[in-house]
PDB file of C-alpha atoms in Angstrom:
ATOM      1  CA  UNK A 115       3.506 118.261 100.057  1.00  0.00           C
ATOM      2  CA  UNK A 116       3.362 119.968  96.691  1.00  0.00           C
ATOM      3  CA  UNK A 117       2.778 123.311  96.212  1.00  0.00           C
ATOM      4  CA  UNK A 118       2.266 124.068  92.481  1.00  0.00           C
ATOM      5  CA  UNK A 119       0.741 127.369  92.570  1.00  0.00           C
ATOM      6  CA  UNK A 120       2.944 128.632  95.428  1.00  0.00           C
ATOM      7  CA  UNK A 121       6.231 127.178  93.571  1.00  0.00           C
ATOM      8  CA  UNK A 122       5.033 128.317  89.906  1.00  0.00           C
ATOM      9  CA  UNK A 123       4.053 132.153  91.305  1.00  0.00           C
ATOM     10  CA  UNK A 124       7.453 132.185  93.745  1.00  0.00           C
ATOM     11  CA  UNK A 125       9.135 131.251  90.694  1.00  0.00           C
ATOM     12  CA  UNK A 126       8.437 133.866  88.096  1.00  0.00           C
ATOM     13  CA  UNK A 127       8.448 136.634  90.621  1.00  0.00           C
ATOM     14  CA  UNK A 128      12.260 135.634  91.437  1.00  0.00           C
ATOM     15  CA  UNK A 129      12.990 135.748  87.988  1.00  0.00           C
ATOM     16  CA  UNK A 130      11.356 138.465  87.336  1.00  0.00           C
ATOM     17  CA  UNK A 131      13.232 140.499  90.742  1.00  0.00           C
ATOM     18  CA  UNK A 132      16.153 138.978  89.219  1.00  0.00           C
ATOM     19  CA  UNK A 133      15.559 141.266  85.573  1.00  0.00           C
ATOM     20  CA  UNK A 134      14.531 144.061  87.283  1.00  0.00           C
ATOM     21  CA  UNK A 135      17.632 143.869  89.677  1.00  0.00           C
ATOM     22  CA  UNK A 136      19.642 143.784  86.884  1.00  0.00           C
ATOM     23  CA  UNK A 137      18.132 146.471  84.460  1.00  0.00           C
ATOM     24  CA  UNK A 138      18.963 148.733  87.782  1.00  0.00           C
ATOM     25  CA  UNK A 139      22.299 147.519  87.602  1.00  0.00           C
ATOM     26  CA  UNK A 140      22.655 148.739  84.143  1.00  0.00           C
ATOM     27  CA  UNK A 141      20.974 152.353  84.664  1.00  0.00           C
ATOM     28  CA  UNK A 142      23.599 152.763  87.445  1.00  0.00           C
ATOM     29  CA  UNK A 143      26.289 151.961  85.200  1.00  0.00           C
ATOM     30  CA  UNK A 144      25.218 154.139  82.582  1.00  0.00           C
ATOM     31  CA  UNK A 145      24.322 157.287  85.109  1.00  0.00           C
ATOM     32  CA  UNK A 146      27.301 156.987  86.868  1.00  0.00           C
ATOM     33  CA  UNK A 147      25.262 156.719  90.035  1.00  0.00           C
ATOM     34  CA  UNK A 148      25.821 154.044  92.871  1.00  0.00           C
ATOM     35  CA  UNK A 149      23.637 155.272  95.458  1.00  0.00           C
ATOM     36  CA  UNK A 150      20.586 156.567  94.969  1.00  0.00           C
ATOM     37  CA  UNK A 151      19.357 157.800  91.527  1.00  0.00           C
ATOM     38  CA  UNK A 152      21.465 161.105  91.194  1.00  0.00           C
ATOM     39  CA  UNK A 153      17.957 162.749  89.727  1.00  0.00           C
ATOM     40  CA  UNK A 154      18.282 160.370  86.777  1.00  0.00           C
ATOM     41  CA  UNK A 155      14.504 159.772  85.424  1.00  0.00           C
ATOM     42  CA  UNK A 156      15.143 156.022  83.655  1.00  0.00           C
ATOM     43  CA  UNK A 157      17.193 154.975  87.190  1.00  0.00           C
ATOM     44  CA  UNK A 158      14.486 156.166  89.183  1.00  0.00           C
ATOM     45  CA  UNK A 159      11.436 154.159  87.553  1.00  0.00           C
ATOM     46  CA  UNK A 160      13.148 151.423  87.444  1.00  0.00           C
ATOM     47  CA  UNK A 161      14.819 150.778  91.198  1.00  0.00           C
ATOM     48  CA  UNK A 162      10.754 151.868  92.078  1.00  0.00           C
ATOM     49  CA  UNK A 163       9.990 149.236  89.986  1.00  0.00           C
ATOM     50  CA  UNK A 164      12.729 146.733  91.554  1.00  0.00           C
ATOM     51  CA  UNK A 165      11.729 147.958  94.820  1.00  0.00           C
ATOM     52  CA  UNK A 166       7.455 147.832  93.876  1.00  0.00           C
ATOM     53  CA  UNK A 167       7.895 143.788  93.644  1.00  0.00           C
ATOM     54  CA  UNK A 168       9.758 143.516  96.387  1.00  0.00           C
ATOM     55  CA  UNK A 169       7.268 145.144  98.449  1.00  0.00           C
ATOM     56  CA  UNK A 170       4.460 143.566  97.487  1.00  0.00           C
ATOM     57  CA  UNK A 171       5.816 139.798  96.439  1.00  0.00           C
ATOM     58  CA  UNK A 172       6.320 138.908  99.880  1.00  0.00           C
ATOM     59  CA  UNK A 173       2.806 139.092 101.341  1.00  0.00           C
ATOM     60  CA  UNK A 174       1.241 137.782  97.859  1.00  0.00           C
ATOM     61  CA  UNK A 175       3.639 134.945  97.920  1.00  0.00           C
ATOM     62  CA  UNK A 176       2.407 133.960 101.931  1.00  0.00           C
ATOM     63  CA  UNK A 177      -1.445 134.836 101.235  1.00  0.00           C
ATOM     64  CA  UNK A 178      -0.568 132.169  97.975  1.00  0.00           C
ATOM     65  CA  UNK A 179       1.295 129.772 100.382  1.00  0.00           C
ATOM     66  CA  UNK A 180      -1.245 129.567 103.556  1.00  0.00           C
ATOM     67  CA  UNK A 181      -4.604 128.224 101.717  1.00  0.00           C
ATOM     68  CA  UNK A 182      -2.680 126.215  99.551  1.00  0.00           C
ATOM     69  CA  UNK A 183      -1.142 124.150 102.338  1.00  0.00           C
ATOM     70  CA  UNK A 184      -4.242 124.361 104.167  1.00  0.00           C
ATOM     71  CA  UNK A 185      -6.663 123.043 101.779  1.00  0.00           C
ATOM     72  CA  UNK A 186      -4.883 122.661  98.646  1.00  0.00           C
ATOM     73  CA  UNK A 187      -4.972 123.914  94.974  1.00  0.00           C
ATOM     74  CA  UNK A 188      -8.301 125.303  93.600  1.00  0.00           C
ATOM     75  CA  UNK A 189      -9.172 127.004  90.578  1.00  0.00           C
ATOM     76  CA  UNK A 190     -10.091 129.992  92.877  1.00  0.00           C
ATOM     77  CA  UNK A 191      -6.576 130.233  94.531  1.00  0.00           C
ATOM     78  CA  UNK A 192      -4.508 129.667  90.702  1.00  0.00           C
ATOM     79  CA  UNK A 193      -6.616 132.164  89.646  1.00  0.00           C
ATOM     80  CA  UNK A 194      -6.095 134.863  92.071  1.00  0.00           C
ATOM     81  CA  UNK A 195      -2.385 133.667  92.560  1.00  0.00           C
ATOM     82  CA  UNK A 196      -2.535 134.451  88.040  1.00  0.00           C
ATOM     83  CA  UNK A 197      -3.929 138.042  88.770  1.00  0.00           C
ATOM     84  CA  UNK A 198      -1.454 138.685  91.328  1.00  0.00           C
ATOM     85  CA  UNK A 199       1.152 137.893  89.258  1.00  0.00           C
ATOM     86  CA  UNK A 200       0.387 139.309  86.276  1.00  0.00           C
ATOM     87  CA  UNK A 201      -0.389 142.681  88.018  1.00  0.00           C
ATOM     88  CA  UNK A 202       3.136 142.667  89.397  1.00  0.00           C
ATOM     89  CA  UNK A 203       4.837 141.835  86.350  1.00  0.00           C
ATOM     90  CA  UNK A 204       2.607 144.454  84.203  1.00  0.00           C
ATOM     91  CA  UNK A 205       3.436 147.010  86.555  1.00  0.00           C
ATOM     92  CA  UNK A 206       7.245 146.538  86.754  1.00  0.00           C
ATOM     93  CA  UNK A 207       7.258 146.078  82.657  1.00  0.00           C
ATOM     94  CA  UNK A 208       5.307 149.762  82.841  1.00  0.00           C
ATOM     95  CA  UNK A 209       7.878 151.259  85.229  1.00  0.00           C
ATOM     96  CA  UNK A 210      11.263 149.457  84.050  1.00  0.00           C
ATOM     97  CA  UNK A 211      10.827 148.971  80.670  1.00  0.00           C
ATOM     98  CA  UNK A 212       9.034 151.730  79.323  1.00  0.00           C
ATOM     99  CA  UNK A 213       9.222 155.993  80.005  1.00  0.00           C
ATOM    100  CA  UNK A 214       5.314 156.251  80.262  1.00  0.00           C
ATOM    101  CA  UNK A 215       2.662 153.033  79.953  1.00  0.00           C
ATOM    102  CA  UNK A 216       0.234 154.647  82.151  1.00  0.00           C
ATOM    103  CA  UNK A 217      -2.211 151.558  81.009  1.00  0.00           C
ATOM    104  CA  UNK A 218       0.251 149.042  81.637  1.00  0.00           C
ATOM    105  CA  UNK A 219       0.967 150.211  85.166  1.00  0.00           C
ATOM    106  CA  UNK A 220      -2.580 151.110  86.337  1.00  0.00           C
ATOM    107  CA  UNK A 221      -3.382 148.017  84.936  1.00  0.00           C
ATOM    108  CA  UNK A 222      -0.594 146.307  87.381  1.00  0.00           C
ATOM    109  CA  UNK A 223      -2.227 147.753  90.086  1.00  0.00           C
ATOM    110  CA  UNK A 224      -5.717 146.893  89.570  1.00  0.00           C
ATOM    111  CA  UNK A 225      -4.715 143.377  88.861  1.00  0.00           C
ATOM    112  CA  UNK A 226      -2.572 143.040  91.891  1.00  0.00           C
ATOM    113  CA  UNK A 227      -4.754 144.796  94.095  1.00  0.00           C
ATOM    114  CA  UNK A 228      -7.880 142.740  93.118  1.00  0.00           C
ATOM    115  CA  UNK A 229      -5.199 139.217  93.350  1.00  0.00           C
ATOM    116  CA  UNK A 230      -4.388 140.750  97.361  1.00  0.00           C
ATOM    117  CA  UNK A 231      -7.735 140.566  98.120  1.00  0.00           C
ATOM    118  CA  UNK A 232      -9.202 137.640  96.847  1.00  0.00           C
ATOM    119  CA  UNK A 233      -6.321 135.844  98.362  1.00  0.00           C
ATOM    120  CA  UNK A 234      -7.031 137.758 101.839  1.00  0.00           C
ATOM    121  CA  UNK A 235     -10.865 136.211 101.154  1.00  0.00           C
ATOM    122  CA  UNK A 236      -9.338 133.189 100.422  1.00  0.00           C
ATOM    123  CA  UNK A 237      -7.311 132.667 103.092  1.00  0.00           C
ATOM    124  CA  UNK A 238      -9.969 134.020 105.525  1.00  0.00           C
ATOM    125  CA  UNK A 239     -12.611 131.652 103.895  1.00  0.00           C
ATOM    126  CA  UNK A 240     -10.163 128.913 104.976  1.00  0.00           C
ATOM    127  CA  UNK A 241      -9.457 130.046 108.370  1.00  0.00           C
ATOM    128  CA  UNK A 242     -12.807 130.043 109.309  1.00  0.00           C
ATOM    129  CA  UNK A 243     -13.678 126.754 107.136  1.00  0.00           C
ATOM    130  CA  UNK A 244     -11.230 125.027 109.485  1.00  0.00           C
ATOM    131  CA  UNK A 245     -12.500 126.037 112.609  1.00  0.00           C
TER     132      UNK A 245
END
């Protein structure tokens, strides 16, 4: 079974959890900090933003997974699985990379909030397609 928008989305997520992981590494290193964020500002944004995927990539990653092995890829699942995506990686740029993109981040949020619930639709329109 191939799963091209599942795999492609799952793919630059880890990545992306992978250079967030490691920009927290290096804030801890430079604050002298290994538990917590010792009220450091930069360490703070950016384990939120390491721990803001990880929150939400999960669920967006299974909502991506269900329709396409139900009924395969559409335009209307890449495209929500896109919005998703980019929403999470806007937002974690905004938090991790930056000291204040308020457009970057609300924008992250929109986009990944719309992406959740078109893939909820999605996935609903298939249950009930299928039954």
């Amino acid at each position: 079974m191939s799963l091209p928008i599942t795999t492609s989305s799952a793919t630059i997520l880890g990545f992306w959890l992978v250079i967030l992981s490691i920009r927290v590494v290096g804030a801890r290193r430079t604050a002298s900090v290994s538990l917590g964020d010792g009220g450091d500002q930069t360490l703070s944004r950016r384990i939120r933003a390491q721990g803001n995927l990880s929150e939400y990539a999960p669920l967006g990653l299974i909502l991506i997974f269900l329709p396409e092995a139900q009924a395969g890829s559409t335009w209307l699942l890449a495209a929500s699985a896109a919005f998703f995506v980019v929403g999470r990686l806007a937002h974690g740029y905004a938090l991790s990379f930056t000291e204040s993109n308020a457009i970057a981040r609300m924008s992250g949020m929109i986009m990944t909030f719309t992406g959740l619930m078109a893939l909820a639709a999605l996935n609903l329109w298939v249950l009930l397609s299928h039954s």
